Short mmCIF file of C-alpha atoms and ligand atoms in Angstrom, two decimals:
data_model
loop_
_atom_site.label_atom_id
_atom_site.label_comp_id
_atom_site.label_asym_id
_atom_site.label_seq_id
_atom_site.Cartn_x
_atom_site.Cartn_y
_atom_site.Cartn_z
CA UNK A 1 1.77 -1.15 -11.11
CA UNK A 2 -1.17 -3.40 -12.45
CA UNK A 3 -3.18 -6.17 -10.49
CA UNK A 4 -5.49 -8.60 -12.01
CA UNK A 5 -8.43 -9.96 -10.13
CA UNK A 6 -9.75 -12.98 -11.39
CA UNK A 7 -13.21 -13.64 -9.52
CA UNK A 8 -17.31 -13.39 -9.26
CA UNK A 9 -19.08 -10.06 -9.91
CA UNK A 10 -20.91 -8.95 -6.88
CA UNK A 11 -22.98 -6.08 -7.36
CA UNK A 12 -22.81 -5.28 -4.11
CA UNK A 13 -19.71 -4.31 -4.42
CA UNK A 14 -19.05 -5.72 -0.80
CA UNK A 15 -16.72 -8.45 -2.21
CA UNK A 16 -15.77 -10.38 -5.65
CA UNK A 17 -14.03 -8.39 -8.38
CA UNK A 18 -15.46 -4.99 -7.12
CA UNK A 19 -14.32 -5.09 -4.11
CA UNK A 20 -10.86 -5.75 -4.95
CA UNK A 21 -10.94 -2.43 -7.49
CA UNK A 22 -11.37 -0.82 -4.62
CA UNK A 23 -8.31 -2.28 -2.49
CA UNK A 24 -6.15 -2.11 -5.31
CA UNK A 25 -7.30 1.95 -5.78
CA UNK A 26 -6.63 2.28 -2.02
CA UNK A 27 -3.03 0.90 -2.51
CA UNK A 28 -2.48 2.90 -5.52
CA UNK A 29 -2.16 0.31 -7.68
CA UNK A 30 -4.24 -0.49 -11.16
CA UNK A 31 -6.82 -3.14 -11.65
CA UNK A 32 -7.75 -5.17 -14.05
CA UNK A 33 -10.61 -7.55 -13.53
CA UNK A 34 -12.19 -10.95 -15.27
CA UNK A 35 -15.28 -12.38 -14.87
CA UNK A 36 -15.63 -16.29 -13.83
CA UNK A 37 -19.36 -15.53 -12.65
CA UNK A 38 -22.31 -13.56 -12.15
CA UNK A 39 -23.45 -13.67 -8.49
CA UNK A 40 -26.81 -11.71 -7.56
CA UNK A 41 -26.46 -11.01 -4.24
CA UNK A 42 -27.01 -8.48 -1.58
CA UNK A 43 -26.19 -8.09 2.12
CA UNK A 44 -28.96 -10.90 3.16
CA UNK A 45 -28.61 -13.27 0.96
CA UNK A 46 -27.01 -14.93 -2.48
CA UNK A 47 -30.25 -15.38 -4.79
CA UNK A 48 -28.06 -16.90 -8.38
CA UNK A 49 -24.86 -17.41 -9.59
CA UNK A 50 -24.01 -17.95 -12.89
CA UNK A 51 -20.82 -18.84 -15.07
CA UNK A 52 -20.02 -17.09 -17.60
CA UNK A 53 -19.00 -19.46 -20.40
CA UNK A 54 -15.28 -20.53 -21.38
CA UNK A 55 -15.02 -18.50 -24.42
CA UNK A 56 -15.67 -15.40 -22.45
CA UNK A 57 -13.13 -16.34 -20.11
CA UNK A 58 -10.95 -17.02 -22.31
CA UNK A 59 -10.88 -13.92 -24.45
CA UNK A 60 -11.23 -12.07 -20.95
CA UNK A 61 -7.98 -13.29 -20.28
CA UNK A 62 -6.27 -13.27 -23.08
CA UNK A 63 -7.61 -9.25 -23.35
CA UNK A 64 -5.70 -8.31 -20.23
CA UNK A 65 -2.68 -10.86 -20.60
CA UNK A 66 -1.46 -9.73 -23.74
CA UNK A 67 -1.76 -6.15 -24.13
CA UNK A 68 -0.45 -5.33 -20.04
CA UNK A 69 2.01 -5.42 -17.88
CA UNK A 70 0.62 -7.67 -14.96
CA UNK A 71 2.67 -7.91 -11.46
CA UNK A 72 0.32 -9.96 -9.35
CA UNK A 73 -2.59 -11.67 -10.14
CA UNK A 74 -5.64 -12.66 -7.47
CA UNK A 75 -7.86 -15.25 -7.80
CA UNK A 76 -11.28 -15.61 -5.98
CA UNK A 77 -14.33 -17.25 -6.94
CA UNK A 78 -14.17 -19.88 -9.96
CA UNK A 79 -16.93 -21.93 -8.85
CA UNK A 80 -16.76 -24.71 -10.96
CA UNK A 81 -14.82 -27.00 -13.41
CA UNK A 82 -14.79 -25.76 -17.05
CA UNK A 83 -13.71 -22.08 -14.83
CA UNK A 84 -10.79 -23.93 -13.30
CA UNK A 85 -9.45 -25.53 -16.37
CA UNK A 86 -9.45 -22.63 -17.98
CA UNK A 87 -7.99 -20.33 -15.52
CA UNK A 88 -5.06 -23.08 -15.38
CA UNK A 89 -4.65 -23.62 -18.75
CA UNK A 90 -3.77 -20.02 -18.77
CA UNK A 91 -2.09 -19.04 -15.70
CA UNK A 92 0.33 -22.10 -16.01
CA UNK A 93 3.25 -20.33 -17.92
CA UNK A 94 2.28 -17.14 -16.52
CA UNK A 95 5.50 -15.68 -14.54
CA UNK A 96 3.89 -13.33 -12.02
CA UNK A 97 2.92 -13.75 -8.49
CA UNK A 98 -0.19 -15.35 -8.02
CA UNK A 99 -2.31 -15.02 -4.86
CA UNK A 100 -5.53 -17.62 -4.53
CA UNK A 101 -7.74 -17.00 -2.36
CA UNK A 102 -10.31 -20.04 -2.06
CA UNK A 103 -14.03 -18.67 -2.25
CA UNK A 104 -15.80 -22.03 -0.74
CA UNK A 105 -19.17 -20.31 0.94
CA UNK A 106 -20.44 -16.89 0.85
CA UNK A 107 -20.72 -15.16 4.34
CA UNK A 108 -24.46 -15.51 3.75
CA UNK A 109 -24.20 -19.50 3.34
CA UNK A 110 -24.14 -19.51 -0.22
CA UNK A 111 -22.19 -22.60 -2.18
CA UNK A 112 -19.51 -20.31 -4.56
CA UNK A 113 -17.27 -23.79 -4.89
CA UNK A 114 -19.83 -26.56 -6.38
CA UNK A 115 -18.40 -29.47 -4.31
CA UNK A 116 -18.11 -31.49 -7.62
CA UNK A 117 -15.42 -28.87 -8.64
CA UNK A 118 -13.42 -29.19 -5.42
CA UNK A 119 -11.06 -32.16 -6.51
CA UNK A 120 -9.74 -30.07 -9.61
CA UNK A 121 -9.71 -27.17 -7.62
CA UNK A 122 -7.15 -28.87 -5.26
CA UNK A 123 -5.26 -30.32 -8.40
CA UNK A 124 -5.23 -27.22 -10.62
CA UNK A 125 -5.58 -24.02 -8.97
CA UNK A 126 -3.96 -24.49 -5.66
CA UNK A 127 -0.51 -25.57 -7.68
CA UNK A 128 -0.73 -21.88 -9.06
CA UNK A 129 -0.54 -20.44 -6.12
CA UNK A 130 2.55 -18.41 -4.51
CA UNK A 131 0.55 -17.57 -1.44
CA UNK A 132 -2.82 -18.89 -0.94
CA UNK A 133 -5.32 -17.68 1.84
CA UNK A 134 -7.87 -19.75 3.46
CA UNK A 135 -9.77 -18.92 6.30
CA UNK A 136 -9.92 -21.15 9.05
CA UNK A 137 -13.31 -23.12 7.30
CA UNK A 138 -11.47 -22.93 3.81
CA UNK A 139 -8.19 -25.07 5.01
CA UNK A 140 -10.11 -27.41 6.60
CA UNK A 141 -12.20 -28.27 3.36
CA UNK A 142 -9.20 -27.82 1.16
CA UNK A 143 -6.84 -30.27 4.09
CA UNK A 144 -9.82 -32.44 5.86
CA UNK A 145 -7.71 -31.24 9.03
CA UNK A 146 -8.29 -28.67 11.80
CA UNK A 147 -4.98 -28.43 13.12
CA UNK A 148 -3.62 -25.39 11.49
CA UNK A 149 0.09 -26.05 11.11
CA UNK A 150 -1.18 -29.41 9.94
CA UNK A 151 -3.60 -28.24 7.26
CA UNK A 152 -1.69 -25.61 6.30
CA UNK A 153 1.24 -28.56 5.38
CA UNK A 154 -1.19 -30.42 3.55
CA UNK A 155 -1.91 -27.65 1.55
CA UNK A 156 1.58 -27.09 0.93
CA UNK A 157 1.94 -30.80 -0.32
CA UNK A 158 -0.82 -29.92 -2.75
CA UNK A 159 1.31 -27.29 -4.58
CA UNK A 160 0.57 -23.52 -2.73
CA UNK A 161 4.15 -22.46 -2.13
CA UNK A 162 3.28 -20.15 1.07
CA UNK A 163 -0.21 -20.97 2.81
CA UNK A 164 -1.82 -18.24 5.21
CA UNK A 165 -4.45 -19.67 7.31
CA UNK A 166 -6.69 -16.30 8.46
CA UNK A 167 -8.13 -16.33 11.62
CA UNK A 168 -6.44 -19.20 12.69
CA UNK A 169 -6.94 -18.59 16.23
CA UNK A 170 -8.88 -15.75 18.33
CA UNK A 171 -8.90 -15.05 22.13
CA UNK A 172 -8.77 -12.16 24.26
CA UNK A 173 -10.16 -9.81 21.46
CA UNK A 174 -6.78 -10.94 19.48
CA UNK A 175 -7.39 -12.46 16.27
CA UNK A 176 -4.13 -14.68 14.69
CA UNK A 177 -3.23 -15.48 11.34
CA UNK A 178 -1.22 -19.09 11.00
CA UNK A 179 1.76 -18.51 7.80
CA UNK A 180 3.61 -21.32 6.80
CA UNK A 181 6.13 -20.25 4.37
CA UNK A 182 8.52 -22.50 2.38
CA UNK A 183 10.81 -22.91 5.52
CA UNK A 184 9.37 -21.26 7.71
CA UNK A 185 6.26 -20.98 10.25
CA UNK A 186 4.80 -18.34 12.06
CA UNK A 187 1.87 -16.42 13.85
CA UNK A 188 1.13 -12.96 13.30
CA UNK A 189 -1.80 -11.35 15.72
CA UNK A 190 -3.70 -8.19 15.56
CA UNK A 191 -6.89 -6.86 17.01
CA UNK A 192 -10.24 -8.24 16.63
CA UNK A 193 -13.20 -6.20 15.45
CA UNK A 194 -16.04 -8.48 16.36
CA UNK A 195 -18.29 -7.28 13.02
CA UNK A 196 -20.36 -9.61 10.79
CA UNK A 197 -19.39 -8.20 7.86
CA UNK A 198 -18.79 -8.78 3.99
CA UNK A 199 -15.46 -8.36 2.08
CA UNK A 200 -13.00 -8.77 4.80
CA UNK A 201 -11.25 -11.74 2.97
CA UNK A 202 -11.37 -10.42 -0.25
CA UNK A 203 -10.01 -7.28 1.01
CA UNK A 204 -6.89 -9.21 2.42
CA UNK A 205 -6.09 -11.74 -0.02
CA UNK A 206 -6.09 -8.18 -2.67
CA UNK A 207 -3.89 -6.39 -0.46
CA UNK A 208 -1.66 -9.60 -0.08
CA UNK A 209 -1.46 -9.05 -4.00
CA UNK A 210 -0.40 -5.51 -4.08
CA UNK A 211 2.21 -5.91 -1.80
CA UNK A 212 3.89 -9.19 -3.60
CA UNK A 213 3.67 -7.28 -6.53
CA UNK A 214 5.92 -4.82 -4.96
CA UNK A 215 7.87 -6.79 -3.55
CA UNK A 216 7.57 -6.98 -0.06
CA UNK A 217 8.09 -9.72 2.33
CA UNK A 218 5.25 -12.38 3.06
CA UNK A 219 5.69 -11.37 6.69
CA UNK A 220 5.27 -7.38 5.95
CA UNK A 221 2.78 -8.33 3.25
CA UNK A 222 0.79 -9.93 6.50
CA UNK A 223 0.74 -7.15 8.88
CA UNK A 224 -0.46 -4.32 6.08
CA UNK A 225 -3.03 -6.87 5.23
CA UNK A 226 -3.76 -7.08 8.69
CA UNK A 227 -3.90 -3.28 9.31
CA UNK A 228 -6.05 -2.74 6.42
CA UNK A 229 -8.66 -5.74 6.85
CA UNK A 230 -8.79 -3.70 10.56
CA UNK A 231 -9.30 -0.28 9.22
CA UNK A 232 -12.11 -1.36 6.67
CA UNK A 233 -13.92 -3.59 9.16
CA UNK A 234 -13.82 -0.76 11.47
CA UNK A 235 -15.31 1.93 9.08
CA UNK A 236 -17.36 -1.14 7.74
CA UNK A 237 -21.18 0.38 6.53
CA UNK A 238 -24.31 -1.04 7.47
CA UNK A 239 -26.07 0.40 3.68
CA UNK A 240 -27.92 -2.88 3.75
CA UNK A 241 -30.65 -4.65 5.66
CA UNK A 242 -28.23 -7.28 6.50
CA UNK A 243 -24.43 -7.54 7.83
CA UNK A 244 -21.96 -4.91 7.38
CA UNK A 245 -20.20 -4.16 3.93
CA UNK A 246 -16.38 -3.47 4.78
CA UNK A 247 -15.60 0.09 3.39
CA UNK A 248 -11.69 2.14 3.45
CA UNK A 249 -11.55 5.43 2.10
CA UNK A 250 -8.08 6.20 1.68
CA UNK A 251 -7.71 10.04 3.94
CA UNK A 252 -7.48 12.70 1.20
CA UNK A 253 -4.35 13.57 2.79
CA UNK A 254 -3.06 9.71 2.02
CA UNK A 255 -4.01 10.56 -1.40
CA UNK A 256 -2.63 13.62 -2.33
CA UNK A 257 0.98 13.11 -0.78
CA UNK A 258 1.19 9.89 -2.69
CA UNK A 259 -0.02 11.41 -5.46
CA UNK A 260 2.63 13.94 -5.36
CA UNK A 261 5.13 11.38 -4.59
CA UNK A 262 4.49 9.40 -7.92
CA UNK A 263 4.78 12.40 -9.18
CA UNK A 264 7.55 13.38 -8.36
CA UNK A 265 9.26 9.75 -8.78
CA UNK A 266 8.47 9.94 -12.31
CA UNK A 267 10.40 13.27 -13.08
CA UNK A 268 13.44 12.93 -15.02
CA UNK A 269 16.78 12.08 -13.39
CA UNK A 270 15.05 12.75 -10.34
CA UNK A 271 17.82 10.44 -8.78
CA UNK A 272 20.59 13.40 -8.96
CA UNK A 273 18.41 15.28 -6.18
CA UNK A 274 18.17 12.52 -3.78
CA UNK A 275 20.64 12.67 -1.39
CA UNK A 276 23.08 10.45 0.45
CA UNK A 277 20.65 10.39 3.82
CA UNK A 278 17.66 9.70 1.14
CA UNK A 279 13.97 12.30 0.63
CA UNK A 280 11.37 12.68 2.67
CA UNK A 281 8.07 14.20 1.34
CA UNK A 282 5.90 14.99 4.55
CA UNK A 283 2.44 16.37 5.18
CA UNK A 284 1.27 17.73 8.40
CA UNK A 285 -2.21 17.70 10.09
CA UNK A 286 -3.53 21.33 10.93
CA UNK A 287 -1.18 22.36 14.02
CA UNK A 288 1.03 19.32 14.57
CA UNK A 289 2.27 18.88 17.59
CA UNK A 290 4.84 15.86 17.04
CA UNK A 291 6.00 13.89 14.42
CA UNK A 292 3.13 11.21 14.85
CA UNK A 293 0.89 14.11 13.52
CA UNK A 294 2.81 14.26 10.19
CA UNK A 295 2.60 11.75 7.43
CA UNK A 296 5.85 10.58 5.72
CA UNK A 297 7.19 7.77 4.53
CA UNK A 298 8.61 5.00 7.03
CA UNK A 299 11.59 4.32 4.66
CA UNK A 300 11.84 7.26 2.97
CA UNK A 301 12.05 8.01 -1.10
CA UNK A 302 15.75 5.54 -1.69
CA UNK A 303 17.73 6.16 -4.80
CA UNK A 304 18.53 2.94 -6.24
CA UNK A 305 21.12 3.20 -9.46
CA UNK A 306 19.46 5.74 -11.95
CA UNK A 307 16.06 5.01 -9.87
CA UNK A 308 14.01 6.39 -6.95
CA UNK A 309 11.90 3.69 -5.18
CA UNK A 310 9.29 4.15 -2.45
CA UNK A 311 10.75 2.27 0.83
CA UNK A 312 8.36 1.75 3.21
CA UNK A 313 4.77 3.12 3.23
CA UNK A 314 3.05 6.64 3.82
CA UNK A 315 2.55 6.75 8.08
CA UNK A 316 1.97 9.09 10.43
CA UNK A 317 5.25 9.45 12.17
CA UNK A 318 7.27 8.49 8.75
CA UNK A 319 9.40 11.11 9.14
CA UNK A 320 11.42 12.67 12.04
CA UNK A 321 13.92 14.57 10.40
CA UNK A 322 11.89 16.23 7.98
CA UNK A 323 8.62 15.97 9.69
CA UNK A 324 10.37 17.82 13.03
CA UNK A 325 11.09 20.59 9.95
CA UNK A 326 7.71 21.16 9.14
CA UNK A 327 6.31 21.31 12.63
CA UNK A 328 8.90 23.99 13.37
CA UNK A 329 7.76 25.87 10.15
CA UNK A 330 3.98 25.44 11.51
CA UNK A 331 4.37 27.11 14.55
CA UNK A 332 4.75 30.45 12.96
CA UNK A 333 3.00 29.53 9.90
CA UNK A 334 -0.31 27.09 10.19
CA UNK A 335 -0.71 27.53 6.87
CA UNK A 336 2.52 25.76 5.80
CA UNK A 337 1.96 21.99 5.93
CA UNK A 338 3.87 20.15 3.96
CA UNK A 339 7.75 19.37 2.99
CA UNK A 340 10.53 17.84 0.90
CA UNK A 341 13.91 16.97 1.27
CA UNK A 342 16.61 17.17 -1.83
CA UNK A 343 20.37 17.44 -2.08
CA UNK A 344 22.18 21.21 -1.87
CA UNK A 345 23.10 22.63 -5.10
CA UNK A 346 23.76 26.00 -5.46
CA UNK A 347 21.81 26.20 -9.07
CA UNK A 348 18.84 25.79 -7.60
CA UNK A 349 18.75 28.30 -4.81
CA UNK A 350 19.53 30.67 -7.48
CA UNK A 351 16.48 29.01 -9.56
CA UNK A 352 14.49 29.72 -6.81
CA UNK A 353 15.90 33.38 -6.16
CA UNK A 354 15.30 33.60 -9.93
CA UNK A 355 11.55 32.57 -9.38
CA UNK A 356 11.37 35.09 -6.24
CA UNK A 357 10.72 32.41 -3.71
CA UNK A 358 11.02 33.22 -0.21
CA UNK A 359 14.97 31.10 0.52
CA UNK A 360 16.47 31.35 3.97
CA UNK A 361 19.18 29.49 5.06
CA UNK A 362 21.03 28.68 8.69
CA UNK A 363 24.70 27.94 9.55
CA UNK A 364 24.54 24.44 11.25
CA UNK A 365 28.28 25.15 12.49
CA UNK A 366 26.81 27.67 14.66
CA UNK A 367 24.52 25.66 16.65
CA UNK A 368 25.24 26.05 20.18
CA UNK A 369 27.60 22.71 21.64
CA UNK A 370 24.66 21.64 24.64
CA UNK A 371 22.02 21.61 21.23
CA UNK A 372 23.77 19.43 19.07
CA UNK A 373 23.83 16.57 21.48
CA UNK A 374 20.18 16.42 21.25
CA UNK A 375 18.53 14.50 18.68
CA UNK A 376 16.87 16.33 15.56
CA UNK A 377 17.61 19.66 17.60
CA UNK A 378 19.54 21.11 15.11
CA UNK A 379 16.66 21.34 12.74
CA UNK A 380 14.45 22.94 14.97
CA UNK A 381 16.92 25.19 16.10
CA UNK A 382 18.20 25.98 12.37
CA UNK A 383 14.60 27.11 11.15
CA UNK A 384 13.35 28.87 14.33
CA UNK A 385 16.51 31.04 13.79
CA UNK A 386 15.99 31.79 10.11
CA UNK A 387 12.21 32.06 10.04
CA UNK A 388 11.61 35.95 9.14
CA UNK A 389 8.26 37.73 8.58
CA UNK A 390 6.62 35.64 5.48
CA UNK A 391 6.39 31.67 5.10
CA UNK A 392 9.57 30.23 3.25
CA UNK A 393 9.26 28.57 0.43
CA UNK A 394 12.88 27.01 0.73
CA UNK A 395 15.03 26.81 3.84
CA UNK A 396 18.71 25.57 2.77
CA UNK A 397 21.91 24.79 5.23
CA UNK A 398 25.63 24.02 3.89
CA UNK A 399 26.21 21.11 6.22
CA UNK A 400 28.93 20.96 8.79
CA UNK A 401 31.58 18.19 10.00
CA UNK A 402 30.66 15.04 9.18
CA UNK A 403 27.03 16.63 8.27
CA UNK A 404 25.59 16.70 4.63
CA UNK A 405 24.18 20.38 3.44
CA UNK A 406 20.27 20.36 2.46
CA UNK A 407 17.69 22.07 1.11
CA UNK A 408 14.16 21.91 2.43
CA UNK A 409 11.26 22.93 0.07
CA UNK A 410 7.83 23.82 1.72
CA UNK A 411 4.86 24.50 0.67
CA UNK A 412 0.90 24.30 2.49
CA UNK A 413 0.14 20.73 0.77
CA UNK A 414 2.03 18.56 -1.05
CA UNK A 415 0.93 19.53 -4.77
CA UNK A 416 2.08 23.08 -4.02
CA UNK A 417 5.27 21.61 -3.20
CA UNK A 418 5.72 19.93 -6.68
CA UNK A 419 4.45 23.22 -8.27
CA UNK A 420 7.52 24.90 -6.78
CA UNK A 421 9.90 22.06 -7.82
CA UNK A 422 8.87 22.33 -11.23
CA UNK A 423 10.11 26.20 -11.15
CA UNK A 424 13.07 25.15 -9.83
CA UNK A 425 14.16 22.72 -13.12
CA UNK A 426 15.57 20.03 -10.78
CA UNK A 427 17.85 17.61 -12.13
CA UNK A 428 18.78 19.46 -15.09
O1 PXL B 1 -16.13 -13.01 0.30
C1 PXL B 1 -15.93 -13.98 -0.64
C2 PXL B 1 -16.57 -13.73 -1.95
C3 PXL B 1 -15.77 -13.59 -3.05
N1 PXL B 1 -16.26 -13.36 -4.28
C4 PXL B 1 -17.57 -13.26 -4.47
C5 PXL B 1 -18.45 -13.38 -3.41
C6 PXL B 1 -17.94 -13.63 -2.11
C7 PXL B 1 -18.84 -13.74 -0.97
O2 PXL B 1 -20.01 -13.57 -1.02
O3 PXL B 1 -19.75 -13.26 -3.61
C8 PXL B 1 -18.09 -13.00 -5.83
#
């Protein structure tokens, strides 16, 4: 997946183009970025902008647009006429989501709109926009109105198709963002983090982007917006003299599970393994004690025709079914980590015999009655009565009435996992 960001340099990397390299790498998503100006600028104060010319944006554009696949494109700063002409003149035919997020001032009190440009701004890049993003000062320069369901209609008459106002309202250490779909209105809240800082908007409107170009819904869009404006205002850096610079690092553990997981999406046929209750591809935290301290994914891997989408997103507490597995494993083994879900097929437990892997396997049909009624027992009970002397690689069960047979792979991360699965020739 590829996201362009179409906005000011900022070599602070705090917000502008840089910054949103940085939300798209902590989405996992590719990022593609072009110039409309040079800002120099640091956490005190804005000291020059300028625009690069319209040749150079055009070729920029035309660079990206017609050698990649693009799913979203952002844009943020354009500060002034000859950039917005361009940008439309470009963008108009363009059939991919577009998020625009208005850049009037700089946090610092910097002009990043020139006010002569704000007229064609209104009549050419708000038009382009599926979802634009204002803050609460933004919509009321773009709408002359402070009403927020009001403003955020009057951008809507202006052309945005969905209009999020952020920050809308704040009390009681609760801040609100206002959405005004095409049909629909709404507030969505979440906690306040009462930092001065730079990037936060950029940050959102960029993860906004990466989940329209998967897909998602406006309203699920909002909340992981939400969540990770929160998480990079909380580990937000004070590396200047002045306010914060909002900073995520992705946990290595994020990164290597959903590393693994592309990985493992992308092998061939892949779909043939999944089966009919869908893959889970968990990874524990040392010594977990419940499923909240194992990451998985909150819809699980879904097979969908000849294809395996990610539904959902990588969470602690993603998993139960095979997240209660690899607790169970843990307890006897700390070492062991991490685990996958596929479909039973009797070629590959003898792959896996063939590649000496450690296989056990449990009779679910003998699971005592006064167990069964208890929800995810039967795992737990399965693998504590299989577990022998050394750490399984693969733990497998035939099923029983009405249940579907399954093999668990484990392994102590999740790359080790997808070193076993390639012994094992899956899908072949
Ligand atoms: O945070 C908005 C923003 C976006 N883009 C650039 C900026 C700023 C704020 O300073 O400089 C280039």
């Amino acid at each position: 997946m590829n996201i362009l960001s179409i906005g000011g340099s900022d070599p602070s990397a705090g917000a502008g183009i840089q910054s949103d390299i940085k939300t798209f790498s902590n989405h996992n998503v590719y990022g593609f970025t072009v110039v409309t100006a040079i800002t120099s600028q640091n956490t005190k104060n804005v000291t020059s902008i300028e625009p690069v010319s319209t040749k150079s944006l055009k070729t920029q554009l035309d660079s990206i647009l017609s050698d990649f696949q693009v799913d979203a494109i952002k844009i943020g700063m354009v500060y002034n006429s000859q950039i917005i002409k361009v940008i439309n003149s470009k963008l108009q035919r363009v059939k991919v989501p577009i998020i625009v997020d208005p850049i009037i001032k700089s946090t610092t009190g910097a002009i990043l709109l020139k006010k002569n440009a704000q007229r064609d701004y209104k009549k050419m890049i708000i038009p382009l926009a599926d979802i634009i993003t204002p803050n609460r000062y933004e919509a009321k320069v773009l709408s002359g109105l402070s009403n927020a369901s009001k403003s955020a209609k009057k951008i809507q008459s202006i052309g945005a198709k969905c209009v999020i106002i952020t920050g809308a309202t704040s009390s009681n250490g609760k801040i609100s963002d206002f959405v005004l779909e095409e049909k629909k209105e709404y507030v969505i809240s979440g906690k306040k983090i009462p930092i001065k800082n730079h990037g936060s908007g950029c940050n959102y409107s960029a993860s906004i982007a990466v989940s329209l170009a998967k897909g998602k819904t406006i309203q699920n869009a909002v909340k992981i917006a939400k969540n990770y404006v929160y998480q990079s205002i909380k580990h937000s850096k004070k590396i200047g003299k002045g306010v914060n610079i909002t900073h995520k690092n992705i946990s290595s553990e994020v990164k290597e599970l959903s590393d693994s997981i592309n990985y493992f999406k992308q092998i061939k046929n892949i779909y043939k393994v999944i089966p009919e209750c869908q893959t889970n591809f968990v990874f524990a935290k040392k010594n977990p004690k419940s499923v909240m301290d194992v990451l998985g994914i909150s819809g699980r891997l879904v097979k969908s025709g000849k294809e395996v989408l990610t539904a959902g997103e990588i969470v602690y507490g993603g998993s139960q079914h095979v997240g209660t597995a690899v607790i169970q494993v843990s307890k006897k083994f700390p070492e062991i980590r991490s685990s996958l879900n596929i479909k039973y097929d009797p070629k590959i437990i003898s792959n896996a015999k063939k590649s000496n892997f450690t296989v056990l396997n449990y009779d679910r049909s003998k699971e005592p009655k006064k167990l069964k009624q208890k929800e995810n027992s039967s795992i737990s009970w399965g693998i504590s009565n299989c577990l022998n002397s050394k750490p399984p690689d693969i733990i497998y069960h035939k099923g029983d009435i009405g249940k579907e047979p399954m093999i668990l792979i484990f392994g102590n991360k999740p790359s080790e996992i997808m070193q076993k699965v390639s012994k094992l020739r899956l899908a072949h």
